[in-house]
Coordinates of C-alpha atoms in Angstrom, one line a residue:
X1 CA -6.1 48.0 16.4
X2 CA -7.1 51.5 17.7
X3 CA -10.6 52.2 18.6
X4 CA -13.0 54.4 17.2
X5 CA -13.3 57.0 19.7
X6 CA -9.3 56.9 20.2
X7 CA -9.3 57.0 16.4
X8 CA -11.2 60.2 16.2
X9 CA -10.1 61.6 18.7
X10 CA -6.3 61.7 16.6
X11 CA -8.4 62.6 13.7
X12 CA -10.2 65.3 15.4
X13 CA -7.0 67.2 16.6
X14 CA -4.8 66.3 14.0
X15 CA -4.8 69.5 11.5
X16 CA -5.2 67.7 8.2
X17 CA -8.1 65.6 9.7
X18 CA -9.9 68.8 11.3
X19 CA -9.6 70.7 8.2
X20 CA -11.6 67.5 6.2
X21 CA -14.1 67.9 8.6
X22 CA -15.0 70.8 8.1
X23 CA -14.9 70.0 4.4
X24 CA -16.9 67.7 4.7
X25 CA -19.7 69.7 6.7
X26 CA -19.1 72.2 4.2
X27 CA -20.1 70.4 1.2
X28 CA -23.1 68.8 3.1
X29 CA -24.3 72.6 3.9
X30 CA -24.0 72.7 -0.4
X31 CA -25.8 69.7 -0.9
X32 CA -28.6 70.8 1.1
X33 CA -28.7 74.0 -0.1
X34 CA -28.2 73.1 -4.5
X35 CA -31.1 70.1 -3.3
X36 CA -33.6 71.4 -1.1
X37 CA -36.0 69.0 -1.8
X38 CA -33.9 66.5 1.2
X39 CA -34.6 68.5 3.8
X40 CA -38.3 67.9 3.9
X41 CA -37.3 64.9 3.2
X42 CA -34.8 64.2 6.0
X43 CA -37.4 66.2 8.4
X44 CA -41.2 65.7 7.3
X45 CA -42.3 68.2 9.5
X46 CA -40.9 71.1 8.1
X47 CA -43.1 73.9 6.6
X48 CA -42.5 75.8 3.6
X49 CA -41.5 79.1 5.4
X50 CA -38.8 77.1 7.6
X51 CA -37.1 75.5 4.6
X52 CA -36.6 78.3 2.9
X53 CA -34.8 79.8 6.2
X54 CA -32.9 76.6 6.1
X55 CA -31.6 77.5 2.9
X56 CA -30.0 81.0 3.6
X57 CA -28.7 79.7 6.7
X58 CA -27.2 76.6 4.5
X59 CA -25.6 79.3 2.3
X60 CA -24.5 81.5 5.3
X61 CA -23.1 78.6 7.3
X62 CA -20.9 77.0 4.2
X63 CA -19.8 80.5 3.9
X64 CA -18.6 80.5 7.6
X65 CA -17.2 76.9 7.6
X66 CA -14.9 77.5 4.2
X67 CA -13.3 80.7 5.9
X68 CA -12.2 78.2 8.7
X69 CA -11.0 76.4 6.5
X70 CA -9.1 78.7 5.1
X71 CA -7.9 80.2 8.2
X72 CA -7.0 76.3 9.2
X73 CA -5.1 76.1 6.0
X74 CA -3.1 79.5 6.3
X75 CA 0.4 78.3 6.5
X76 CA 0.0 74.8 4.1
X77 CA 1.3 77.0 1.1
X78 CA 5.1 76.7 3.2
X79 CA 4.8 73.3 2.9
X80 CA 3.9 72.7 -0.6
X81 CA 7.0 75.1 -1.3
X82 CA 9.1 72.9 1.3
X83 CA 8.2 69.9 -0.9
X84 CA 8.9 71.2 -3.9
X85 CA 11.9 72.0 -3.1
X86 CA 13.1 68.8 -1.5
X87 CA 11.6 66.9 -4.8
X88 CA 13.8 69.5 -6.9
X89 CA 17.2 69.2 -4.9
X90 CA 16.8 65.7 -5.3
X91 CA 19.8 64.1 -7.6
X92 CA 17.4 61.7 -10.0
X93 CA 14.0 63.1 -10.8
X94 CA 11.3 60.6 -13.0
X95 CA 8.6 61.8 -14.7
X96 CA 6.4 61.3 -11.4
X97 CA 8.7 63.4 -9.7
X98 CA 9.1 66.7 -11.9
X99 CA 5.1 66.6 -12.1
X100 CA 4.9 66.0 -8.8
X101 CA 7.2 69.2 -8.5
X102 CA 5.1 71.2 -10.2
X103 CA 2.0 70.0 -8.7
X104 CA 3.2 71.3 -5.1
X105 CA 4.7 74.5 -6.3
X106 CA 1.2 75.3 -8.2
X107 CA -0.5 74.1 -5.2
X108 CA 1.6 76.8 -2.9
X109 CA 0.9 79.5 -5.2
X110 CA -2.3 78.5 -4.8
X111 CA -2.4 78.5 -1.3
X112 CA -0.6 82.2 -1.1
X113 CA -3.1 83.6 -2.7
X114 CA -5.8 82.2 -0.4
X115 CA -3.8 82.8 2.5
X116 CA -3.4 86.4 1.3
X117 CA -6.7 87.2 0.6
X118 CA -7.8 85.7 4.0
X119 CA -8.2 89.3 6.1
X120 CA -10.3 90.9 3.4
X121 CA -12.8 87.8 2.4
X122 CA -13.2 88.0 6.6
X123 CA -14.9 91.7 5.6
X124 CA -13.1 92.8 9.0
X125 CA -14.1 96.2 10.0
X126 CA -11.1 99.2 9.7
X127 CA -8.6 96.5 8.3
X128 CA -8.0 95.5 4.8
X129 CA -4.8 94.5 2.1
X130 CA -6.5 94.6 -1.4
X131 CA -10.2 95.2 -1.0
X132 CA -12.8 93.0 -0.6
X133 CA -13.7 93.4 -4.4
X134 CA -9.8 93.0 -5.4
X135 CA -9.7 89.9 -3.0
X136 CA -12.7 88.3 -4.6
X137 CA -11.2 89.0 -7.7
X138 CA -7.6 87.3 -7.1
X139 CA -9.5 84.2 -5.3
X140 CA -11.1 83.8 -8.6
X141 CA -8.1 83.8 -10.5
X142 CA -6.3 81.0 -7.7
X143 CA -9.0 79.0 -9.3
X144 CA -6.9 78.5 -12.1
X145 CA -3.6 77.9 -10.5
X146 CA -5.5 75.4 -8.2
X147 CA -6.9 73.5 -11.9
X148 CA -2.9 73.2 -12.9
X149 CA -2.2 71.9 -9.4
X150 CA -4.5 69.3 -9.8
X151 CA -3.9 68.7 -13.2
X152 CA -0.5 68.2 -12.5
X153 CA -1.2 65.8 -9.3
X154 CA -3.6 63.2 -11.7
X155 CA -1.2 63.0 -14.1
X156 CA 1.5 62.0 -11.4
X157 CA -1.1 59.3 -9.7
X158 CA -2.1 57.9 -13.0
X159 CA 1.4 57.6 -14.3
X160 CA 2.3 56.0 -10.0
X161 CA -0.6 54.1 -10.9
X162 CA 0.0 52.2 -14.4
X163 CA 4.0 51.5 -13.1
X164 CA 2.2 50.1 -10.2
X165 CA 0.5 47.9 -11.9
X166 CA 2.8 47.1 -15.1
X167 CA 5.7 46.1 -12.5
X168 CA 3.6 44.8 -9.7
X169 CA 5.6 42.3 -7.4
X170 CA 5.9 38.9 -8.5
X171 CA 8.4 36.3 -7.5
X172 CA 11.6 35.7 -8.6
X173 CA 12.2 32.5 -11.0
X174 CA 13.6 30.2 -8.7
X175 CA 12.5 32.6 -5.6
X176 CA 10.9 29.4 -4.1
X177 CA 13.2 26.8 -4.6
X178 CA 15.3 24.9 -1.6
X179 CA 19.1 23.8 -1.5
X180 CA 20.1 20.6 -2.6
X181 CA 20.3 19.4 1.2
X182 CA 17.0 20.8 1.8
X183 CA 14.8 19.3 -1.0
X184 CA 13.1 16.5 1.9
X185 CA 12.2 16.8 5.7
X186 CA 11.2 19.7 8.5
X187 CA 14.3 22.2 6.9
X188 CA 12.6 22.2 3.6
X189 CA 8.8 23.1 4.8
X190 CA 9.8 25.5 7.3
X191 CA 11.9 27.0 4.5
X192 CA 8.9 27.2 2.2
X193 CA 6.3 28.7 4.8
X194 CA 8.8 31.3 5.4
X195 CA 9.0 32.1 1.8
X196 CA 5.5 31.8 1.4
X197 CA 4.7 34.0 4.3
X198 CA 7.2 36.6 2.4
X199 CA 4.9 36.5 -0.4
X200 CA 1.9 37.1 1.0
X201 CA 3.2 40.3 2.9
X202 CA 5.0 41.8 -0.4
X203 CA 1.1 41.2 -1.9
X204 CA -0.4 42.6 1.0
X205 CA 1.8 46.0 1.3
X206 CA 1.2 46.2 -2.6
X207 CA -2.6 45.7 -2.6
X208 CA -3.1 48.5 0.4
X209 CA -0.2 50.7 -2.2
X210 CA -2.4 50.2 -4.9
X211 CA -5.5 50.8 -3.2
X212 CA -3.7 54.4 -1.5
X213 CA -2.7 55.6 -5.2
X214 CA -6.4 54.3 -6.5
X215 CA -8.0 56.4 -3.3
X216 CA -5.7 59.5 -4.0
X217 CA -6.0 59.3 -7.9
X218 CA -10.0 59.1 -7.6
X219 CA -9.7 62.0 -5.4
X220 CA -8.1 64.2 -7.4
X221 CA -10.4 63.5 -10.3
X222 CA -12.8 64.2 -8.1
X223 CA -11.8 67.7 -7.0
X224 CA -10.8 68.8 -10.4
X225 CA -14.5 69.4 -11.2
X226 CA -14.1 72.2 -8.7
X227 CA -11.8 74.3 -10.5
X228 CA -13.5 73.3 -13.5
X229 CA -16.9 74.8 -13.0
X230 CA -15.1 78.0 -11.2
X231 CA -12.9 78.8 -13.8
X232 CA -15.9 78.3 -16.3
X233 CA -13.9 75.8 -18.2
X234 CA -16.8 73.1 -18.1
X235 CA -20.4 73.9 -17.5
X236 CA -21.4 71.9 -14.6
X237 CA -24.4 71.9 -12.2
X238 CA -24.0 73.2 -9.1
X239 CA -25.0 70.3 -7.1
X240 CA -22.7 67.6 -9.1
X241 CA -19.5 70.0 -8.1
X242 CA -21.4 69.5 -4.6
X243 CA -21.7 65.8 -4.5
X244 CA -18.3 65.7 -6.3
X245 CA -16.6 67.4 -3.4
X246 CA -18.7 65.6 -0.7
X247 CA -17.0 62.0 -2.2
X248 CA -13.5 63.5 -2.4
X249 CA -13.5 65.0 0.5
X250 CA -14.6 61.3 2.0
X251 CA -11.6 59.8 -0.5
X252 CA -8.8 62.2 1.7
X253 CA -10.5 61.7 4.7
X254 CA -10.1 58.6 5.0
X255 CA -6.4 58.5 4.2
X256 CA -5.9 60.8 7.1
X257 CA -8.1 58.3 9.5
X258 CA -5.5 55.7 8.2
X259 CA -2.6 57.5 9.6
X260 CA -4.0 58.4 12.9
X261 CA -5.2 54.8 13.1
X262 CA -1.5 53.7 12.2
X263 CA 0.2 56.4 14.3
X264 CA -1.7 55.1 17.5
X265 CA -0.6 51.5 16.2
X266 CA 2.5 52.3 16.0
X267 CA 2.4 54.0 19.9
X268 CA 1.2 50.8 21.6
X269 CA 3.5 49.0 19.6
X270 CA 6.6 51.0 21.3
X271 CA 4.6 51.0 24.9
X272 CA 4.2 47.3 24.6
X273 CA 7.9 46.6 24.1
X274 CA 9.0 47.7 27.4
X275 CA 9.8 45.3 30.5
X276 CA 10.4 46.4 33.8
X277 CA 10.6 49.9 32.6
X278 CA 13.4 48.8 30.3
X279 CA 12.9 49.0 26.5
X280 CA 13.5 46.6 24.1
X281 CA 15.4 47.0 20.8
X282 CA 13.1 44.8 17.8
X283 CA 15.4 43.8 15.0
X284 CA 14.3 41.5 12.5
X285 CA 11.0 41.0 14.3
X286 CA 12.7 39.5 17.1
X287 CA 13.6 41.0 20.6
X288 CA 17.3 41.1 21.0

C-alpha cells in the first residue's frame, strides 16, 4: 500500500487532486466567513476588532483561491467535449449513456464560459474580452448550464446505481458444483476454495463499485445545491451551500486520493516484477 506522504504527494501534483484542494480551502474560507462565531471559537484569544479583519480577509482569500481554480481548470471544458463525443460515436448508447452525454457536453459549455470569462473576472489592468460587468453577468448565467450538468450526472448515477444493485453479482445455479470424478478427495476442496475465492473477489470489486457510484452519486447531490441557490431556484442559506460544498468537495476528493493511491500500487507492482533487470510477463496471476 502507498504511504501517506507518497500518497499526497501524487495527489498534490496531480491536477484533479490540486484543483480539490483548493476547493476544499475555498469552502473552509466560506465556512468561516457565513459562521464567524468558530473563529473565536477555534482561537479564544481573538478580539472583536481582529475577527472582523478575519472576515474580509476570509472573503478576499476565497475570492483569490476560486480564480485559481478557475485558472487550474481552464482547459477541462476540451475534455468534457472529448467525452462527449467518444460516449456519442459509440455504436450502443443506454439510457446511462445518452445522459451521461449530455451531462459532459453541459458541463463543457459550462466550463467555456468560465474559461472565457477568466481574463476579465482577473480585473487585469489595459486587458479585457467582454467587461468585467458582462463577465459577471455570463458567469451568472453558466450557473444554469452547470444545474443541467449536474442534473443530468444524478440522474445517470442513480439510474448506474439502482442496475447496480437490481443485478448485483450472484452465483450461477450450479456455479459451485464439482464433476462427477471430483465429488470426494484433495481435487474436489481445492476446486471449491478456488471457486470460493472467485466469489469473494466478484463481491469485493462490487462492494468498492457500489461504494464509487454511492460516493459520486452523494457528491453530485451535494453540489447541486450550488447551482441551486445561484440560480435562485431554491432559497438556501449561505452557509448550508458552504457546508454542502465543503462535504462534496471531500466526496471527489477522496476518489482522486484513490487513484493516486492505486496508480503508485500499480507502479511497485511493475518494479517488483523485474529479475536481474529482466521483466516478467504476469498472465493469469502467474509468472510465465
Amino acid at each position: 500500500m502507498a504511504g501517506f506522504f507518497e500518497q499526497f504527494v501524487a495527489f498534490g501534483t496531480d491536477s484533479v487532486g490540486l484543483e480539490r484542494l483548493f476547493r476544499l480551502v475555498q469552502s473552509l474560507f466560506a465556512i468561516l466567513t457565513f459562521y464567524p462565531a468558530l473563529m473565536p471559537t477555534m482561537l479564544p484569544s481573538m478580539t472583536k476588532a481582529a475577527l472582523q479583519t478575519s472576515e474580509l480577509a476570509m472573503r478576499e482569500l476565497s475570492s483569490h483561491v476560486n480564480l485559481t481554480r478557475r485558472a487550474i481548470r481552464l482547459f477541462w471544458c476540451l475534455g468534457s467535449f472529448q467525452s462527449s463525443f467518444s460516449a456519442y460515436a459509440a455504436p450502443e448508447k443506454s439510457l446511462e449513456a445518452w445522459l451521461s452525454i449530455m451531462a459532459d457536453t453541459f458541463f463543457g459549455l459550462f466550463g467555456l464560459v468560465e474559461s472565457a470569462t477568466l481574463p476579465d473576472l482577473l480585473r487585469t489592468e489595459h486587458f479585457s474580452i467582454f467587461g468585467y460587468a458582462e463577465a459577471v453577468r455570463l458567469d451568472g448565467q453558466a450557473q444554469g448550464l452547470w444545474l443541467a450538468a449536474l442534473s443530468c450526472a444524478v440522474l445517470g448515477s442513480g439510474a448506474k446505481v439502482f442496475r447496480a444493485f437490481a443485478y448485483r453479482a450472484v452465483p450461477e445455479a450450479g456455479a459451485f458444483a464439482v464433476a462427477d470424478g471430483e465429488k470426494t478427495g484433495d481435487a474436489a476442496e481445492k476446486r471449491k476454495r478456488k471457486r470460493e475465492r472467485e466469489r469473494e473477489a466478484l463481491e469485493k470489486e462490487r462492494r468498492r463499485k457500489m461504494g464509487r457510484l454511492t460516493r459520486k452519486l452523494a457528491a453530485e447531490l451535494l453540489d447541486i445545491v450550488i447551482p441551486a441557490w445561484s440560480t435562485g431556484l431554491a432559497d438556501i442559506e449561505l452557509g448550508t451551500v458552504a457546508v454542502a460544498m465543503f462535504f462534496s468537495t471531500i466526496l471527489t476528493g477522496y476518489a482522486v486520493w484513490e487513484r493516486c493511491g492505486l496508480a503508485i500500487d500499480s507502479k511497485r507492482a511493475k518494479v517488483s516484477c523485474r529479475v536481474d533487470g529482466h521483466p516478467i510477463r504476469i498472465m493469469d496471476g502467474a509468472g510465465t
